[in-house]
mmCIF file of C-alpha atoms in Angstrom:
data_model
loop_
_atom_site.group_PDB
_atom_site.id
_atom_site.type_symbol
_atom_site.label_atom_id
_atom_site.label_comp_id
_atom_site.label_asym_id
_atom_site.label_seq_id
_atom_site.Cartn_x
_atom_site.Cartn_y
_atom_site.Cartn_z
ATOM 1 C CA SER A 1 -7.576 1.231 -2.004
ATOM 2 C CA LEU A 2 -10.018 -1.097 -1.777
ATOM 3 C CA ILE A 3 -7.665 -2.640 0.350
ATOM 4 C CA GLY A 4 -10.481 -1.863 3.077
ATOM 5 C CA CYS A 5 -12.913 -4.444 1.542
ATOM 6 C CA VAL A 6 -10.590 -7.185 2.448
ATOM 7 C CA VAL A 7 -11.735 -8.089 6.175
ATOM 8 C CA GLY A 8 -9.485 -9.972 8.752
ATOM 9 C CA THR A 9 -7.078 -12.689 7.722
ATOM 10 C CA ASP A 10 -8.090 -12.446 4.088
ATOM 11 C CA LYS A 11 -5.588 -9.838 4.145
ATOM 12 C CA ARG A 12 -2.868 -11.839 4.440
ATOM 13 C CA GLN A 13 -3.692 -13.565 0.765
ATOM 14 C CA VAL A 14 -3.735 -9.771 -0.669
ATOM 15 C CA HIS A 15 -0.268 -8.789 0.957
ATOM 16 C CA ALA A 16 1.189 -12.865 -1.133
ATOM 17 C CA ASP A 17 1.031 -10.079 -3.785
ATOM 18 C CA LEU A 18 -0.345 -6.249 -3.443
ATOM 19 C CA PRO A 19 0.702 -4.306 -6.743
ATOM 20 C CA ALA A 20 -1.748 -7.567 -8.842
ATOM 21 C CA ASN A 21 -4.269 -7.662 -5.820
ATOM 22 C CA ILE A 22 -4.842 -3.952 -6.235
ATOM 23 C CA VAL A 23 -4.728 -4.100 -9.801
ATOM 24 C CA ALA A 24 -7.706 -6.740 -9.410
ATOM 25 C CA LEU A 25 -9.985 -5.835 -7.038
ATOM 26 C CA ASN A 26 -9.944 -2.633 -8.970
ATOM 27 C CA GLU A 27 -10.598 -4.152 -11.626
ATOM 28 C CA VAL A 28 -13.448 -6.190 -10.445
ATOM 29 C CA ILE A 29 -15.123 -3.096 -7.440
ATOM 30 C CA HIS A 30 -15.959 -0.192 -9.839
ATOM 31 C CA PRO A 31 -17.232 2.113 -7.953
ATOM 32 C CA HIS A 32 -18.590 5.451 -9.667
ATOM 33 C CA LEU A 33 -16.719 7.800 -8.304
ATOM 34 C CA ILE A 34 -13.487 7.326 -6.024
ATOM 35 C CA ILE A 35 -12.399 10.114 -3.270
ATOM 36 C CA ALA A 36 -8.973 10.390 -2.110
ATOM 37 C CA ASP A 37 -7.901 11.674 1.347
ATOM 38 C CA ALA A 38 -4.894 13.480 1.747
ATOM 39 C CA LEU A 39 -6.063 15.533 3.527
ATOM 40 C CA ILE A 40 -2.917 14.529 6.179
ATOM 41 C CA VAL A 41 -0.642 12.210 4.261
ATOM 42 C CA MET A 42 2.131 9.664 4.884
ATOM 43 C CA GLU A 43 5.450 9.810 3.734
ATOM 44 C CA GLY A 44 8.688 7.399 4.376
ATOM 45 C CA ASN A 45 8.070 4.000 5.794
ATOM 46 C CA GLY A 46 3.876 3.770 5.942
ATOM 47 C CA PRO A 47 1.520 2.793 7.093
ATOM 48 C CA GLY A 48 2.764 1.081 10.646
ATOM 49 C CA ASP A 49 5.765 3.840 10.365
ATOM 50 C CA GLY A 50 5.557 7.104 8.143
ATOM 51 C CA SER A 51 6.062 10.545 8.855
ATOM 52 C CA PRO A 52 1.838 12.876 8.467
ATOM 53 C CA ARG A 53 2.486 15.276 6.603
ATOM 54 C CA ARG A 54 0.157 17.681 5.993
ATOM 55 C CA ALA A 55 -1.111 17.931 2.273
ATOM 56 C CA ASP A 56 -4.956 19.827 2.928
ATOM 57 C CA THR A 57 -5.795 17.844 -0.485
ATOM 58 C CA LEU A 58 -9.267 15.892 -1.465
ATOM 59 C CA LEU A 59 -9.155 13.832 -5.166
ATOM 60 C CA ALA A 60 -11.847 12.959 -6.239
ATOM 61 C CA ALA A 61 -12.013 11.136 -10.371
ATOM 62 C CA THR A 62 -14.062 8.208 -11.978
ATOM 63 C CA ASP A 63 -10.681 5.868 -12.476
ATOM 64 C CA PRO A 64 -7.970 4.717 -9.309
ATOM 65 C CA PHE A 65 -5.804 4.299 -11.662
ATOM 66 C CA VAL A 66 -5.673 7.759 -12.964
ATOM 67 C CA LEU A 67 -6.848 8.833 -9.595
ATOM 68 C CA ASP A 68 -3.472 7.195 -8.368
ATOM 69 C CA LEU A 69 -1.643 7.930 -11.301
ATOM 70 C CA VAL A 70 -2.714 12.321 -10.723
ATOM 71 C CA ALA A 71 -1.943 11.627 -6.608
ATOM 72 C CA ALA A 72 1.594 10.196 -7.593
ATOM 73 C CA ARG A 73 2.473 13.217 -9.364
ATOM 74 C CA LEU A 74 1.019 16.135 -7.302
ATOM 75 C CA PHE A 75 3.063 14.149 -4.591
ATOM 76 C CA GLY A 76 6.473 14.346 -6.364
ATOM 77 C CA LEU A 77 6.766 10.392 -6.424
ATOM 78 C CA SER A 78 7.721 8.717 -9.684
ATOM 79 C CA PRO A 79 5.088 6.521 -10.949
ATOM 80 C CA ASN A 80 7.288 3.943 -12.439
ATOM 81 C CA ALA A 81 8.547 3.485 -8.446
ATOM 82 C CA ILE A 82 4.804 2.437 -7.142
ATOM 83 C CA PRO A 83 5.107 -1.393 -7.851
ATOM 84 C CA TYR A 84 1.174 -1.394 -7.959
ATOM 85 C CA LEU A 85 1.241 1.425 -10.940
ATOM 86 C CA ARG A 86 3.901 -0.443 -12.808
ATOM 87 C CA VAL A 87 1.582 -3.228 -12.903
ATOM 88 C CA ALA A 88 -1.329 -1.417 -13.724
ATOM 89 C CA ALA A 89 0.041 0.220 -17.193
ATOM 90 C CA ARG A 90 1.800 -3.035 -17.192
ATOM 91 C CA ARG A 91 -2.392 -3.679 -17.931
ATOM 92 C CA GLY A 92 -3.171 -1.356 -20.359
ATOM 93 C CA HIS A 93 -5.065 0.677 -17.458
ATOM 94 C CA PHE A 94 -3.396 4.108 -18.829
ATOM 95 C CA ALA A 95 -3.473 5.753 -21.973
ATOM 96 C CA GLU A 96 -0.466 8.171 -23.036
ATOM 97 C CA ALA A 97 -2.812 10.625 -23.227
ATOM 98 C CA ASP A 98 -2.988 9.927 -18.829
ATOM 99 C CA PHE A 99 1.119 9.883 -18.998
ATOM 100 C CA ASP A 100 1.341 13.388 -20.690
ATOM 101 C CA ALA A 101 -1.361 15.289 -18.372
ATOM 102 C CA VAL A 102 0.111 14.333 -15.694
ATOM 103 C CA ALA A 103 3.688 15.137 -16.809
ATOM 104 C CA ARG A 104 2.136 19.227 -17.113
ATOM 105 C CA MET A 105 1.157 19.291 -13.707
ATOM 106 C CA GLU A 106 3.342 20.813 -10.800
ATOM 107 C CA PRO A 107 4.162 18.465 -7.828
ATOM 108 C CA LEU A 108 2.315 20.342 -4.313
ATOM 109 C CA LEU A 109 5.045 18.321 -1.947
ATOM 110 C CA ARG A 110 7.592 16.230 -2.424
ATOM 111 C CA LEU A 111 7.006 13.397 -0.095
ATOM 112 C CA ASP A 112 10.206 11.334 1.076
ATOM 113 C CA PRO A 113 9.100 7.428 -0.803
ATOM 114 C CA ALA A 114 9.515 4.830 1.494
ATOM 115 C CA PRO A 115 13.226 2.679 1.547
ATOM 116 C CA PRO A 116 13.578 0.037 -0.187
ATOM 117 C CA ARG A 117 13.142 -3.585 1.061
ATOM 118 C CA GLY A 118 15.981 -4.740 2.779
ATOM 119 C CA ALA A 119 17.579 -8.442 0.622
ATOM 120 C CA LEU A 120 16.335 -9.523 3.889
ATOM 121 C CA VAL A 121 12.977 -9.075 3.792
ATOM 122 C CA ARG A 122 12.510 -9.739 0.207
ATOM 123 C CA LEU A 123 13.918 -13.568 1.188
ATOM 124 C CA LEU A 124 11.907 -13.902 3.775
ATOM 125 C CA ASP A 125 8.540 -12.342 2.111
ATOM 126 C CA SER A 126 9.126 -14.419 -0.639
ATOM 127 C CA ARG A 127 6.722 -17.332 -1.925
ATOM 128 C CA ILE A 128 8.608 -20.801 -1.013
ATOM 129 C CA LEU A 129 9.007 -19.212 2.267
ATOM 130 C CA ALA A 130 5.163 -19.668 2.842
ATOM 131 C CA PRO A 131 5.658 -23.176 4.560
ATOM 132 C CA LEU A 132 8.628 -22.090 6.225
ATOM 133 C CA ARG A 133 6.728 -18.782 7.578
ATOM 134 C CA ASN A 134 2.429 -20.208 8.022
ATOM 135 C CA ALA A 135 4.314 -22.902 10.660
ATOM 136 C CA THR A 136 6.501 -21.037 12.500
ATOM 137 C CA ARG A 137 3.398 -17.865 13.273
ATOM 138 C CA ALA A 138 2.540 -19.832 16.840
ATOM 139 C CA VAL A 139 6.071 -17.832 17.839
ATOM 140 C CA HIS A 140 6.462 -15.461 15.130
ATOM 141 C CA GLY A 141 2.930 -14.439 15.002
ATOM 142 C CA GLN A 142 3.900 -13.246 18.787
ATOM 143 C CA GLU A 143 3.217 -9.175 19.464
ATOM 144 C CA TRP A 144 7.638 -9.850 21.425
ATOM 145 C CA ALA A 145 8.012 -11.450 18.816
ATOM 146 C CA ARG A 146 7.271 -9.267 15.790
ATOM 147 C CA ARG A 147 8.242 -6.108 17.195
ATOM 148 C CA LEU A 148 11.619 -7.643 17.594
ATOM 149 C CA LEU A 149 11.443 -8.904 14.105
ATOM 150 C CA TYR A 150 10.198 -5.510 13.437
ATOM 151 C CA ARG A 151 13.339 -3.637 15.192
ATOM 152 C CA LEU A 152 15.534 -5.565 12.869
ATOM 153 C CA HIS A 153 14.120 -4.703 9.687
ATOM 154 C CA ILE A 154 12.472 -7.969 8.980
ATOM 155 C CA LEU A 155 9.626 -6.986 8.790
ATOM 156 C CA GLN A 156 8.245 -4.022 7.394
ATOM 157 C CA ASP A 157 5.268 -2.846 9.833
ATOM 158 C CA VAL A 158 3.815 -4.163 13.498
ATOM 159 C CA TYR A 159 0.064 -4.073 13.018
ATOM 160 C CA GLU A 160 -2.017 -5.290 16.100
ATOM 161 C CA ALA A 161 -4.097 -7.921 16.398
ATOM 162 C CA GLN A 162 -7.380 -5.117 17.158
ATOM 163 C CA ASP A 163 -6.529 -4.038 13.683
ATOM 164 C CA ALA A 164 -7.806 -7.205 11.687
ATOM 165 C CA ARG A 165 -11.010 -6.937 13.350
ATOM 166 C CA ILE A 166 -14.872 -5.126 12.387
ATOM 167 C CA GLU A 167 -15.923 -3.261 15.401
ATOM 168 C CA ARG A 168 -18.555 -1.115 13.563
ATOM 169 C CA LEU A 169 -19.711 -0.106 10.324
ATOM 170 C CA TRP A 170 -20.528 4.048 9.684
#
């Protein structure tokens, strides 16, 4: 995912509408080759709380949207259940032939999808509550509060502050 191109606190802005912003990044950044590392994949509630599974697969393509469509099929996930792929389809990034070709592929393994987000999480993530979230960030930004909110299923993932820094480029 090109989300890795966005660093620091700018990642919060990307998460405001993650599916649309993943599509937008792929519309702006055009690598010549995309390689997807699926040696170990995450199933369930990733990226912070899923279960790793060995898939022993590398994927490569020149079209990021088609690569992700193929990946969904190879791992037994419905493209319609992946919000980013629904946005990409609405914006015309797939031809009917793409869907036909992918439908003929046999899945390599079937991953458990992420559980649906609860109504409370969806409500708290709404744009209308953004000012309240920003005003209370001093409290809910504390590690103990994030972990408590995670245990109460209000937060989907708990990230460490050091994960938002770039320490080295290879």
